[in-house]
mmCIF file of C-alpha atoms in Angstrom:
data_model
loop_
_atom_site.group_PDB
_atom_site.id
_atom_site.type_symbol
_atom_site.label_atom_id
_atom_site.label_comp_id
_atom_site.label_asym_id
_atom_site.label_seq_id
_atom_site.Cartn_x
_atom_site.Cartn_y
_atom_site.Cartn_z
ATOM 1 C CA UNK A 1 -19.540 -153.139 255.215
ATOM 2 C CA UNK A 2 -21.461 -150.898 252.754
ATOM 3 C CA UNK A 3 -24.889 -150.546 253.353
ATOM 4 C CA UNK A 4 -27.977 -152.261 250.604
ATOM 5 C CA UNK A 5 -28.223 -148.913 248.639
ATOM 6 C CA UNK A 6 -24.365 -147.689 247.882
ATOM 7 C CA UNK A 7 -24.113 -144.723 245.786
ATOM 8 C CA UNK A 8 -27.537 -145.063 244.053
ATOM 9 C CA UNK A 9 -28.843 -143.837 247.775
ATOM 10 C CA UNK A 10 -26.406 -140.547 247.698
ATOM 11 C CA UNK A 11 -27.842 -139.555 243.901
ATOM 12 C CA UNK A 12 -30.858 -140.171 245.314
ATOM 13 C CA UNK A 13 -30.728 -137.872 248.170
ATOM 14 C CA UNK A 14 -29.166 -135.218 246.414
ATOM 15 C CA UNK A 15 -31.793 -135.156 243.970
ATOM 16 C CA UNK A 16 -34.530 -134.280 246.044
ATOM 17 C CA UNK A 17 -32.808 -131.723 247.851
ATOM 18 C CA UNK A 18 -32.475 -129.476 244.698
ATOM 19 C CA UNK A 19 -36.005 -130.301 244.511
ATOM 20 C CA UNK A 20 -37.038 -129.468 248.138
ATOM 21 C CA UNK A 21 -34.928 -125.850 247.067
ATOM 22 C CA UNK A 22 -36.722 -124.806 243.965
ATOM 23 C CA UNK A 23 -40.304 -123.240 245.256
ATOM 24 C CA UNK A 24 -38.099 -121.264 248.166
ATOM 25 C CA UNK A 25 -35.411 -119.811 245.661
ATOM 26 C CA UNK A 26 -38.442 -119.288 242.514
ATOM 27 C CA UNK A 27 -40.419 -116.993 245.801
ATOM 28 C CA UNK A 28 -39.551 -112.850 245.080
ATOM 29 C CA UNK A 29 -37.414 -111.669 247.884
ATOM 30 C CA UNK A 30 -38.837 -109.305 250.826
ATOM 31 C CA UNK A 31 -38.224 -105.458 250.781
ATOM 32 C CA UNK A 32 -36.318 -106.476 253.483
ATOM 33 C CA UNK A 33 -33.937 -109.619 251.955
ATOM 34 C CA UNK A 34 -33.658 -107.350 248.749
ATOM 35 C CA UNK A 35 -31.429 -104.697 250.784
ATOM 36 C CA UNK A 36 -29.051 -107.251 252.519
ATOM 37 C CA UNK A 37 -28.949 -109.599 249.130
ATOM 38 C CA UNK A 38 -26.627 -107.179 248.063
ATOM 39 C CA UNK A 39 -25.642 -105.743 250.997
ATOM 40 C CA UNK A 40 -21.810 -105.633 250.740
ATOM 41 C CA UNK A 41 -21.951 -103.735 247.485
ATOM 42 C CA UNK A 42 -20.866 -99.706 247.039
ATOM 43 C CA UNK A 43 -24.355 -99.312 245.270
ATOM 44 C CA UNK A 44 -26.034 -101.129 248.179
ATOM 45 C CA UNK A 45 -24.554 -99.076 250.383
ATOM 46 C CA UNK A 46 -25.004 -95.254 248.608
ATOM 47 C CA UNK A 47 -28.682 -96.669 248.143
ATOM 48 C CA UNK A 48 -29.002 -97.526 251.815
ATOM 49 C CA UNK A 49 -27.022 -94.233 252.774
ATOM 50 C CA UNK A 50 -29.206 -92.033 250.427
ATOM 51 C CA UNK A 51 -32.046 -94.001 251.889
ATOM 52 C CA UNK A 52 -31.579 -93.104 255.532
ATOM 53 C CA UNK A 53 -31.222 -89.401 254.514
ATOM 54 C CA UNK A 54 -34.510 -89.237 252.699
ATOM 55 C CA UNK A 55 -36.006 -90.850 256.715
ATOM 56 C CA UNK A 56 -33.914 -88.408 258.735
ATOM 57 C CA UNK A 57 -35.574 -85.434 256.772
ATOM 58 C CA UNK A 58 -39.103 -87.193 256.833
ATOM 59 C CA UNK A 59 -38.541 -87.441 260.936
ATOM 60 C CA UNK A 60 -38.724 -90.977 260.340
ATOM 61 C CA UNK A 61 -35.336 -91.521 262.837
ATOM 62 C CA UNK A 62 -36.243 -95.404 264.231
ATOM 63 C CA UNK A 63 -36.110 -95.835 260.047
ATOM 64 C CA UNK A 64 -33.369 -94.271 259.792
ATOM 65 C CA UNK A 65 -30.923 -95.153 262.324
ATOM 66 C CA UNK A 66 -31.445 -99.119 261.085
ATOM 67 C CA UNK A 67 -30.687 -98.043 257.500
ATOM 68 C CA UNK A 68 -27.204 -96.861 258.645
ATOM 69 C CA UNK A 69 -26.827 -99.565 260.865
ATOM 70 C CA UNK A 70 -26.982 -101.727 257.905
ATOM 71 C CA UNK A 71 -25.243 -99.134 255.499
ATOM 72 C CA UNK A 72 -22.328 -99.242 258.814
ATOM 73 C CA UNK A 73 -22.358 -103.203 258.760
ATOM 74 C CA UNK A 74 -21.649 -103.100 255.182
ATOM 75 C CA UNK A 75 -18.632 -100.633 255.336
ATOM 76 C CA UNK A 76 -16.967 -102.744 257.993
ATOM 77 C CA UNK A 77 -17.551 -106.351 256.243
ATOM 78 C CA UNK A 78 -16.611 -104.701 252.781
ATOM 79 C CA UNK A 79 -13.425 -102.202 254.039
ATOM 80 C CA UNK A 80 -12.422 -104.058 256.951
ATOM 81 C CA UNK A 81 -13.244 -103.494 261.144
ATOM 82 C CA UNK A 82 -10.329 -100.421 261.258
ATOM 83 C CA UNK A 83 -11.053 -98.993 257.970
ATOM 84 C CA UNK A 84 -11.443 -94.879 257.900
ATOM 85 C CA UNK A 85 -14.391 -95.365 255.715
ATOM 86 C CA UNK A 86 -16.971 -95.943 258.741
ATOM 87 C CA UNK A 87 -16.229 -92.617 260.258
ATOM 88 C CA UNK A 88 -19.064 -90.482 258.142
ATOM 89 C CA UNK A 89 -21.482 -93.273 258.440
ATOM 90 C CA UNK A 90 -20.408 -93.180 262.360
ATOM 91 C CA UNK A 91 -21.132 -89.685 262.942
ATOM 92 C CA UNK A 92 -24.561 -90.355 260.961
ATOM 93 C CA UNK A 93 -25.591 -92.699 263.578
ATOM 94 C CA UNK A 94 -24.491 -90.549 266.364
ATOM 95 C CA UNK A 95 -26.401 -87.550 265.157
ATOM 96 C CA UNK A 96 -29.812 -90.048 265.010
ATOM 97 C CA UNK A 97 -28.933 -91.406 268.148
ATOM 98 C CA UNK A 98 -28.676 -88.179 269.528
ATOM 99 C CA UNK A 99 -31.762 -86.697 268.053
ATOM 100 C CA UNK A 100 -33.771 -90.030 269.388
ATOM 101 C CA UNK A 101 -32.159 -89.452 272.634
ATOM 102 C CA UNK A 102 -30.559 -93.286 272.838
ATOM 103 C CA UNK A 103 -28.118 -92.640 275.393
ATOM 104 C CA UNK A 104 -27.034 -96.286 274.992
ATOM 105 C CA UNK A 105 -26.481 -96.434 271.294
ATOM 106 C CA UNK A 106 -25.267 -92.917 271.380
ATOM 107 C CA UNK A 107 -22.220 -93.698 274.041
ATOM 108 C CA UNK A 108 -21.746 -96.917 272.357
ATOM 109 C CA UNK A 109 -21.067 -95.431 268.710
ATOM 110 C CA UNK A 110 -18.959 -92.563 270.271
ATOM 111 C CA UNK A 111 -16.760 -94.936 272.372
ATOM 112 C CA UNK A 112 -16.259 -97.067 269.350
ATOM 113 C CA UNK A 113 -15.421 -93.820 267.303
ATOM 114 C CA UNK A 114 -12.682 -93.022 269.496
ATOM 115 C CA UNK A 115 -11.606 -95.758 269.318
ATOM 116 C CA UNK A 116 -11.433 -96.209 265.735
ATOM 117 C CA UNK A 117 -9.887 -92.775 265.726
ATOM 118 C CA UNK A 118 -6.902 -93.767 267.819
ATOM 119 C CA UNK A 119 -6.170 -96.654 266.061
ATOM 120 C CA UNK A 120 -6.076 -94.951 262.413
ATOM 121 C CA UNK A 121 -4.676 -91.815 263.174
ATOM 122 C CA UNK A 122 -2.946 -92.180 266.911
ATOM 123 C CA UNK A 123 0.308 -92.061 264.850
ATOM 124 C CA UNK A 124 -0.450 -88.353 263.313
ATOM 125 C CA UNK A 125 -0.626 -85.886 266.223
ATOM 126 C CA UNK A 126 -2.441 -83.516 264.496
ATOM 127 C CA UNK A 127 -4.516 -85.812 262.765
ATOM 128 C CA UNK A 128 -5.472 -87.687 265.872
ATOM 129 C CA UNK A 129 -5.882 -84.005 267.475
ATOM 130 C CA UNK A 130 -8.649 -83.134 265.204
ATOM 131 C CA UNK A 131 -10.575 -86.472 265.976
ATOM 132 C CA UNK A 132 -9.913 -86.227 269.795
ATOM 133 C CA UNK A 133 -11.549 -82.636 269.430
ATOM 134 C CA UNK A 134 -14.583 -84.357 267.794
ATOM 135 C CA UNK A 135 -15.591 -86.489 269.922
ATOM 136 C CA UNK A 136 -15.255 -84.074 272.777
ATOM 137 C CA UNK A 137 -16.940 -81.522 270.255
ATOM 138 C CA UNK A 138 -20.051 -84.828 270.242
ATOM 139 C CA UNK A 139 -20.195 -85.042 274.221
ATOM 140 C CA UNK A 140 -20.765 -81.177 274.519
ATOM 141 C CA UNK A 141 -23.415 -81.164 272.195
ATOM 142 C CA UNK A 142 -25.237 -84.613 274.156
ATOM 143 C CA UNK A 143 -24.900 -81.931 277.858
ATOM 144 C CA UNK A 144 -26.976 -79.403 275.392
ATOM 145 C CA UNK A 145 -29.756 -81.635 275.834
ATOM 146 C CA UNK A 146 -29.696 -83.327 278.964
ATOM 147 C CA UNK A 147 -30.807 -81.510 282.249
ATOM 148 C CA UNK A 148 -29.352 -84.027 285.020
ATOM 149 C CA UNK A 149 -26.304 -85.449 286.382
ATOM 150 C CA UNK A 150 -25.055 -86.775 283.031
ATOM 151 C CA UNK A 151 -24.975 -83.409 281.482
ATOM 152 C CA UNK A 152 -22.166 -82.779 283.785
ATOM 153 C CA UNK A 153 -20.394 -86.051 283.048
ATOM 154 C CA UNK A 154 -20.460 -85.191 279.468
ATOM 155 C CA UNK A 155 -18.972 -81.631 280.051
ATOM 156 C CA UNK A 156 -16.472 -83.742 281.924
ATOM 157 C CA UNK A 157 -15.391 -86.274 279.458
ATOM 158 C CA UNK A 158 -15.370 -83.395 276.467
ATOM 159 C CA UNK A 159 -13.028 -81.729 278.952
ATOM 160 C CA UNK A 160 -10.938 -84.820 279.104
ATOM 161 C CA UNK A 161 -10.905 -85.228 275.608
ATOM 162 C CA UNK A 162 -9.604 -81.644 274.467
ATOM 163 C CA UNK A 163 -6.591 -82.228 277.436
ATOM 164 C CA UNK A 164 -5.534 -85.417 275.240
ATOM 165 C CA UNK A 165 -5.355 -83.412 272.184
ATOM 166 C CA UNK A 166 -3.324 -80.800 274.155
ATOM 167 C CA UNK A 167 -1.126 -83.534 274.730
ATOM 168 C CA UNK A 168 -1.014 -85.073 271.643
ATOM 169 C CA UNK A 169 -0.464 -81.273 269.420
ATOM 170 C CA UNK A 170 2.490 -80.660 271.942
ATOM 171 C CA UNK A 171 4.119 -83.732 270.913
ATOM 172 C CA UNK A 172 5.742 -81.369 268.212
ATOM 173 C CA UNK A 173 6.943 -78.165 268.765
ATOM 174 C CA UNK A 174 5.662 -77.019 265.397
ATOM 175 C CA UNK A 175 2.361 -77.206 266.816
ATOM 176 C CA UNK A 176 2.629 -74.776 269.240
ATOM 177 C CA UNK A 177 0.350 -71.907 267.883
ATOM 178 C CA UNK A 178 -2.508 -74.887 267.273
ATOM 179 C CA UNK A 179 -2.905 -74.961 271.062
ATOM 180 C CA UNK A 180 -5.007 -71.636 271.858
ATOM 181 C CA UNK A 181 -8.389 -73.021 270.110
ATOM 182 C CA UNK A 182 -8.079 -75.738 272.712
ATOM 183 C CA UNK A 183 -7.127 -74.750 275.935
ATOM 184 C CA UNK A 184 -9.737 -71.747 275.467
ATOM 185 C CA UNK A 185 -12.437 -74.748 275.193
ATOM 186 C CA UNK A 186 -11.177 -76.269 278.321
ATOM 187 C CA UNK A 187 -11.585 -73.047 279.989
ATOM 188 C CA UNK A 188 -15.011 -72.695 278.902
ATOM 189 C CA UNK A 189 -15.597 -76.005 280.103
ATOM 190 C CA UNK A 190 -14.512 -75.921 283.245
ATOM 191 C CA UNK A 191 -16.671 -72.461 283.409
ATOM 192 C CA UNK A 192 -19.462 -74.576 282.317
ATOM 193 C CA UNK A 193 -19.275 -76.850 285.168
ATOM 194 C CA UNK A 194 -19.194 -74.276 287.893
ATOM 195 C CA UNK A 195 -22.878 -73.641 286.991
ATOM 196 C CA UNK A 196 -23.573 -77.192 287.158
ATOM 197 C CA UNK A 197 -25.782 -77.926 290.213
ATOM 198 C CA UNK A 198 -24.509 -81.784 290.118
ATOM 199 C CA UNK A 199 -21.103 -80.697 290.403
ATOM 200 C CA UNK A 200 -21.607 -79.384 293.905
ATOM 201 C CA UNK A 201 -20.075 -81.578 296.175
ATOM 202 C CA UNK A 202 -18.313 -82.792 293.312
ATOM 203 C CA UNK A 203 -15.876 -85.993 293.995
ATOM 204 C CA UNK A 204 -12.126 -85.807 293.175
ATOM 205 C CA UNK A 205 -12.223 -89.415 291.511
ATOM 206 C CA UNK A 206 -15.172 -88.669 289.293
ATOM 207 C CA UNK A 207 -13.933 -86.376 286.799
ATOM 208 C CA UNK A 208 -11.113 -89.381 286.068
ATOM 209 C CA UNK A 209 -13.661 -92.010 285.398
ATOM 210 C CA UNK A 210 -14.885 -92.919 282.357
ATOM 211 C CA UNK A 211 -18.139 -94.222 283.464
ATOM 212 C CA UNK A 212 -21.459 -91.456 284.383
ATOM 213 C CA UNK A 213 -21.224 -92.686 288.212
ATOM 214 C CA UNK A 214 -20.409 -91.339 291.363
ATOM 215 C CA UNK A 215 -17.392 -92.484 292.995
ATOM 216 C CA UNK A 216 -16.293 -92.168 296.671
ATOM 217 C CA UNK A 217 -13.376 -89.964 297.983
ATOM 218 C CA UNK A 218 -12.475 -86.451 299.049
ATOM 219 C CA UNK A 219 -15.032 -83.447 298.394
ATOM 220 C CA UNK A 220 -15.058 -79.981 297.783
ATOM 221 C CA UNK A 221 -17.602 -77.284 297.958
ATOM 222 C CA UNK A 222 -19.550 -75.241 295.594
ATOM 223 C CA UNK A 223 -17.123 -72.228 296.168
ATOM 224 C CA UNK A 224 -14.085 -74.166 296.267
ATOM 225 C CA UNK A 225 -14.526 -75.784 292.684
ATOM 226 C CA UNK A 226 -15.509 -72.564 291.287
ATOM 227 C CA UNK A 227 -11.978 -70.684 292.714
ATOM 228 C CA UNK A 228 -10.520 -73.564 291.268
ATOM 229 C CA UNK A 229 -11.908 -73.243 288.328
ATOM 230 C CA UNK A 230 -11.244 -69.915 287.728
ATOM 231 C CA UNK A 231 -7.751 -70.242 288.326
ATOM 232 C CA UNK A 232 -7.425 -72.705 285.978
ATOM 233 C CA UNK A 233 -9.396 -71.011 283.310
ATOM 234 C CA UNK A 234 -6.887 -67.990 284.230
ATOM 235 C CA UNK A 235 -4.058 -69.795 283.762
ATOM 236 C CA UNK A 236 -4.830 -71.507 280.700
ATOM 237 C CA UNK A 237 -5.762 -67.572 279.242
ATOM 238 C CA UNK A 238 -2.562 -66.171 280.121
ATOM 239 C CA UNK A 239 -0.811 -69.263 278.380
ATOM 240 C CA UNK A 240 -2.670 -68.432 274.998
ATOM 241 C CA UNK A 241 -1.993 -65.009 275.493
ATOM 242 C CA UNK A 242 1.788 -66.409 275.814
ATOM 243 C CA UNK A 243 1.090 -67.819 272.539
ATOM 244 C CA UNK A 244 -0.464 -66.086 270.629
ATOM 245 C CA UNK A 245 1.778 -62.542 271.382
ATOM 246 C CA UNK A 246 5.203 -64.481 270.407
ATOM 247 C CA UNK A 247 3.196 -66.023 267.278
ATOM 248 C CA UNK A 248 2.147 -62.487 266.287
ATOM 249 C CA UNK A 249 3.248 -59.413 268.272
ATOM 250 C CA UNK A 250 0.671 -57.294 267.255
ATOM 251 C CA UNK A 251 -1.854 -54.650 268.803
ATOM 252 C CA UNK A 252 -5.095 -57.185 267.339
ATOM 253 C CA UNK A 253 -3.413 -60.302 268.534
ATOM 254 C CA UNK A 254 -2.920 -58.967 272.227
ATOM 255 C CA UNK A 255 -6.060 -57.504 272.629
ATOM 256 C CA UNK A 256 -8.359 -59.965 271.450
ATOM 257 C CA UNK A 257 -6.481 -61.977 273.937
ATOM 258 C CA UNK A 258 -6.766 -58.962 276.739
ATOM 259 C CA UNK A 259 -10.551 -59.331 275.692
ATOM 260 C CA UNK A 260 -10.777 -62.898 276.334
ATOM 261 C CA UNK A 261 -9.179 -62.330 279.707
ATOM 262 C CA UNK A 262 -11.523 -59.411 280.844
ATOM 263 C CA UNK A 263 -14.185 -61.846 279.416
ATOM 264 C CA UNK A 264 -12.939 -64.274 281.951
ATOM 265 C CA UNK A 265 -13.055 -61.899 285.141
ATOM 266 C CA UNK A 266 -16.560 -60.830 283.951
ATOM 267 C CA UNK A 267 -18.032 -64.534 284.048
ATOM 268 C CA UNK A 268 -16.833 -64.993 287.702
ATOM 269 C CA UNK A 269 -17.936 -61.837 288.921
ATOM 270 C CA UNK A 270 -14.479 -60.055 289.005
ATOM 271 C CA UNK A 271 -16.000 -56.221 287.871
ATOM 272 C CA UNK A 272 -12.943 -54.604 288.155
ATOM 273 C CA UNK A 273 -10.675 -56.857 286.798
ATOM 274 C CA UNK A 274 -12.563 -57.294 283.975
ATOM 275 C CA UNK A 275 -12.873 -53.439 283.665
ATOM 276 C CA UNK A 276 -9.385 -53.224 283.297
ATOM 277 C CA UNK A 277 -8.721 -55.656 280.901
ATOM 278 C CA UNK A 278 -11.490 -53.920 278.479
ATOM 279 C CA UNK A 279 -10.116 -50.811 278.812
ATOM 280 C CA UNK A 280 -6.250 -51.958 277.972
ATOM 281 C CA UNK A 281 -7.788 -54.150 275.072
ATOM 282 C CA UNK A 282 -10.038 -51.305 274.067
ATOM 283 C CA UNK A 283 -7.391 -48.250 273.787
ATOM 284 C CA UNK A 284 -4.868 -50.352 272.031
ATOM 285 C CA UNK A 285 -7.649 -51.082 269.301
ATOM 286 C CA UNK A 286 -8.234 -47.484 269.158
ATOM 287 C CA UNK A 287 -4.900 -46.258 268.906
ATOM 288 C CA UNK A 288 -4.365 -48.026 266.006
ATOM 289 C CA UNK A 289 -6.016 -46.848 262.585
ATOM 290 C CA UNK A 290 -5.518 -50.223 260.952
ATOM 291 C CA UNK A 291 -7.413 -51.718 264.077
ATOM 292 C CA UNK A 292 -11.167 -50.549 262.693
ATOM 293 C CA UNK A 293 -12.548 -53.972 262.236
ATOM 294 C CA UNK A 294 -10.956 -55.841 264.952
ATOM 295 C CA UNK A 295 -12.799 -52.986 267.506
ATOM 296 C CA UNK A 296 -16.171 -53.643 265.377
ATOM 297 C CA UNK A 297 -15.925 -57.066 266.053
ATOM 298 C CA UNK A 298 -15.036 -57.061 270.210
ATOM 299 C CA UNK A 299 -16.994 -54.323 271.171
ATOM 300 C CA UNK A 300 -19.196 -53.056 268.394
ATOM 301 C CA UNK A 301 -21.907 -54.821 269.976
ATOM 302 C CA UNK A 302 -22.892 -56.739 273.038
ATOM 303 C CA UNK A 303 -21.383 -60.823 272.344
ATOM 304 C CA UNK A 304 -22.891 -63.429 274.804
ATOM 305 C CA UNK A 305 -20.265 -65.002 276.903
ATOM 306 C CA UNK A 306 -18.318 -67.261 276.777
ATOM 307 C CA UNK A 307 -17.721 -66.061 273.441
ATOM 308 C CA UNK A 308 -16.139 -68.369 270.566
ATOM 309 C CA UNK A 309 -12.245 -68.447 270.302
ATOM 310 C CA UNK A 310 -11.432 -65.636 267.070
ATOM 311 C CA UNK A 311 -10.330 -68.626 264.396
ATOM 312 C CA UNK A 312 -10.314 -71.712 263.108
ATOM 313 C CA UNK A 313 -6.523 -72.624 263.782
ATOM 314 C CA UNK A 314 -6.276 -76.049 262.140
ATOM 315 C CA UNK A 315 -7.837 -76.874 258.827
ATOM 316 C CA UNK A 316 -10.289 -79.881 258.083
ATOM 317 C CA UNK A 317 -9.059 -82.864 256.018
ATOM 318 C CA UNK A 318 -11.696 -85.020 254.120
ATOM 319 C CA UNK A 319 -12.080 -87.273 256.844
ATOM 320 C CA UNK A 320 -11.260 -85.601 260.272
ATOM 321 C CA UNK A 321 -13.071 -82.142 260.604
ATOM 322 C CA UNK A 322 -11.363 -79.031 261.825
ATOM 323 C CA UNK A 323 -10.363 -78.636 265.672
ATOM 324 C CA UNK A 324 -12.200 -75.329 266.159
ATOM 325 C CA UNK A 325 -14.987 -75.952 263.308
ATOM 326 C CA UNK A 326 -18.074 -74.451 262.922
ATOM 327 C CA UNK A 327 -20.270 -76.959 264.542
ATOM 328 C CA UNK A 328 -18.081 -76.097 267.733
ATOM 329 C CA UNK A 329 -18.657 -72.847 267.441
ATOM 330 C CA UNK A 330 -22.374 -73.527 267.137
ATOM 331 C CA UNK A 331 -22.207 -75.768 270.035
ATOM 332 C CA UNK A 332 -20.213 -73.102 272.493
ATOM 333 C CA UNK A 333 -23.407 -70.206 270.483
ATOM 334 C CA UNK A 334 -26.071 -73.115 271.928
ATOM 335 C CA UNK A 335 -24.451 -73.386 275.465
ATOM 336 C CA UNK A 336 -23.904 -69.754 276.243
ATOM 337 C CA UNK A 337 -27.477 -68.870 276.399
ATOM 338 C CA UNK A 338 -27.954 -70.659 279.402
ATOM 339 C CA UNK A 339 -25.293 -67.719 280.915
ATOM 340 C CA UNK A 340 -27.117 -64.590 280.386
ATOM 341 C CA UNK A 341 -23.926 -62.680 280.753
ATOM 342 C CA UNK A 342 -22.840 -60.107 278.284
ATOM 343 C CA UNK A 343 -19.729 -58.773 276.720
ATOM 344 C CA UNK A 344 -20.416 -54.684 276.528
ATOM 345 C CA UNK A 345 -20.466 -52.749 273.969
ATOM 346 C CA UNK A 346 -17.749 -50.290 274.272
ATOM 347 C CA UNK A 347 -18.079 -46.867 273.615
ATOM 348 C CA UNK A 348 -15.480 -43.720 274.558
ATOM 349 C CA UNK A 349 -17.520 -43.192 277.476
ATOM 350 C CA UNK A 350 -17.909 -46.594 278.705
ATOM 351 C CA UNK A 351 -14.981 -46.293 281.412
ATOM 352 C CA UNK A 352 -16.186 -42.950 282.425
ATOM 353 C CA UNK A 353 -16.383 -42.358 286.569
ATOM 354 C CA UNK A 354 -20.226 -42.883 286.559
ATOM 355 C CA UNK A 355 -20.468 -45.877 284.774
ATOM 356 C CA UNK A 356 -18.357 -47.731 287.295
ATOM 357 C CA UNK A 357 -21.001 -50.029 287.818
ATOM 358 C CA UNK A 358 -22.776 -51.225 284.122
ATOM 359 C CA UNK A 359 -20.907 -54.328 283.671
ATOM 360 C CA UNK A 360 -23.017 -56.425 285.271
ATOM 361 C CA UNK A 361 -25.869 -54.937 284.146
ATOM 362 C CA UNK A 362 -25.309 -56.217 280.925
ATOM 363 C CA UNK A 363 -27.749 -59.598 281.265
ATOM 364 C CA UNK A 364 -30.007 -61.092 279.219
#
């Protein structure tokens, strides 16, 4: 049964509807509604992007980190959720997060960029390398700044991070001589952690978790982890020495590596050892007249320790950045002056009878 007003009623209605809508759509839109009206827009989103730069440099970073929030939203509704496009505006918002100390927004954006990362690139080893190496490269430089319990948790999971890109470069045998970058970082790392007064006591199940908590199970002591460690660190030298001699069977290749190695003994109190390893590194330099600048650069003046690995061994792509890139090298520069330990400068006379005992002298 139709009702006394039929279709006459639904005009009716309609009518004053688009009436009801006309003062709200003649009012001038908010600063705010004038950014997300076009939101999903390239221009919206250089403006937004070029926006949160000019805040970052002002020191404005609560500013900021919403503008690439809503410069990130935009990428993702516009490219799609596993689109490579995100990963600048990602490491944008880490970087803020990071400088505003949000350790809940800063682990959140870095879980979802690896994430991301293994999705896109899990199928490109070397690719997927490089990424793997950033984020561990992103949870070094969050220990640089934290003083407690965490800062070892991050050392851990960067640690963690560089062993799955071990994994994934050895996937192909081509990628053999892209291995020494990384397994020198883990062997700074696990250096690193020795000094760590949080890591005494340490729990065997804690460096496997994922999570900044402790977790019950077997122990060991201060001076147990840090034999461990060393042997580790030892081995994984005397692999990328290993490497790097059948790559390039040259006096420079074997004893930067013989350098590294003394470096090694020197950081865990091993005098002698380390002594020795200078001095084979040292005369091999010298006994070759091509060798001028390599010397210059090991021992032509005291290097804090650990020092950085010699090169960058994989290049960046416009996307992923290198595995051993500069930042990482300014993150290892950042760490090591919590060390105080020096490389020596070497000199003719450095291995002379009474100098026996100037190694460890050399602190900052």
């Amino acid at each position: 049964m139709k009702g006394p007003c039929g279709s006459a009623c639904v005009v009716l209605l309609c009518v004053t509807a688009i009436a009801a809508m006309r003062p709200v759509l003649a009012q001038p839109p908010s600063p705010d509604s004038a950014i997300t009206t076009d939101h999903f827009t390239p221009g919206s989103q250089t403006r937004a992007l070029e926006s949160a730069e000019s805040m970052v440099q002002a020191g404005e970073l609560e500013a900021a980190n919403i503008a690439f929030r809503r410069a990130f939203e935009s990428i993702r509704a516009e490219r799609g959720l596993f689109h490579e496009a995100q990963i600048p505006v990602l490491q944008r918002l880490l970087t803020t997060n990071l400088a505003r100390r949000d350790w809940q927004q800063f682990n959140h954006y870095l879980d979802y960029h690896g994430a991301l990362t293994h999705r896109i690139s899990r199928h490109q080893p070397d690719r997927y390398a490089g990424a793997l190496a950033t984020g561990a490269d992103w949870h070094q430089r969050a220990a640089l700044v934290l003083d407690d319990e965490l800062r070892a948790w991050h050392l851990i999971r960067a640690r963690s991070l560089l062993w799955q890109a071990v994994s994934a470069l050895e996937q192909r045998p081509a990628n053999q001589a892209l291995l020494s970058p990384l397994l020198y970082r883990i062997a700074t790392l696990h250096y690193y952690l020795t000094t760590e007064s949080s890591m005494r006591g340490l729990t065997s199940l804690e460096t496997r978790t994922d999570q900044p908590l402790r977790v019950s199970g077997w122990s060991m002591s201060g001076s147990e982890y840090t034999r461990r460690s060393y042997a580790i660190g030892q081995e994984l030298l005397e692999r990328i020495y290993q490497l790097q001699t059948s790559a390039d069977n040259t006096n420079h290749s074997e004893a930067r590596i013989n350098t590294l190695l003394a470096d090694w003994q020197l950081m865990f109190g091993r005098e002698d050892l380390a002594r020795d390893y200078y001095r084979k590194a040292y005369r091999a330099l010298l006994a070759d007249s091509s060798a001028e600048p390599v010397l210059g650069q090991l021992f032509g003046q005291a290097v804090a320790l650990p020092a950085p690995y010699f090169s960058t061994m994989l290049p960046a792509t416009n996307d992923m950045p290198a595995l051993e890139s500069e930042s990482d090298t300014m993150t290892l520069s950042d760490m090591n002056t919590s060390t105080g330990l020096l490389r020596p400068q070497l000199t003719d006379d450095f291995f002379a009878e009474d100098r026996q005992h100037e190694l460890l002298q050399n602190i900052q």
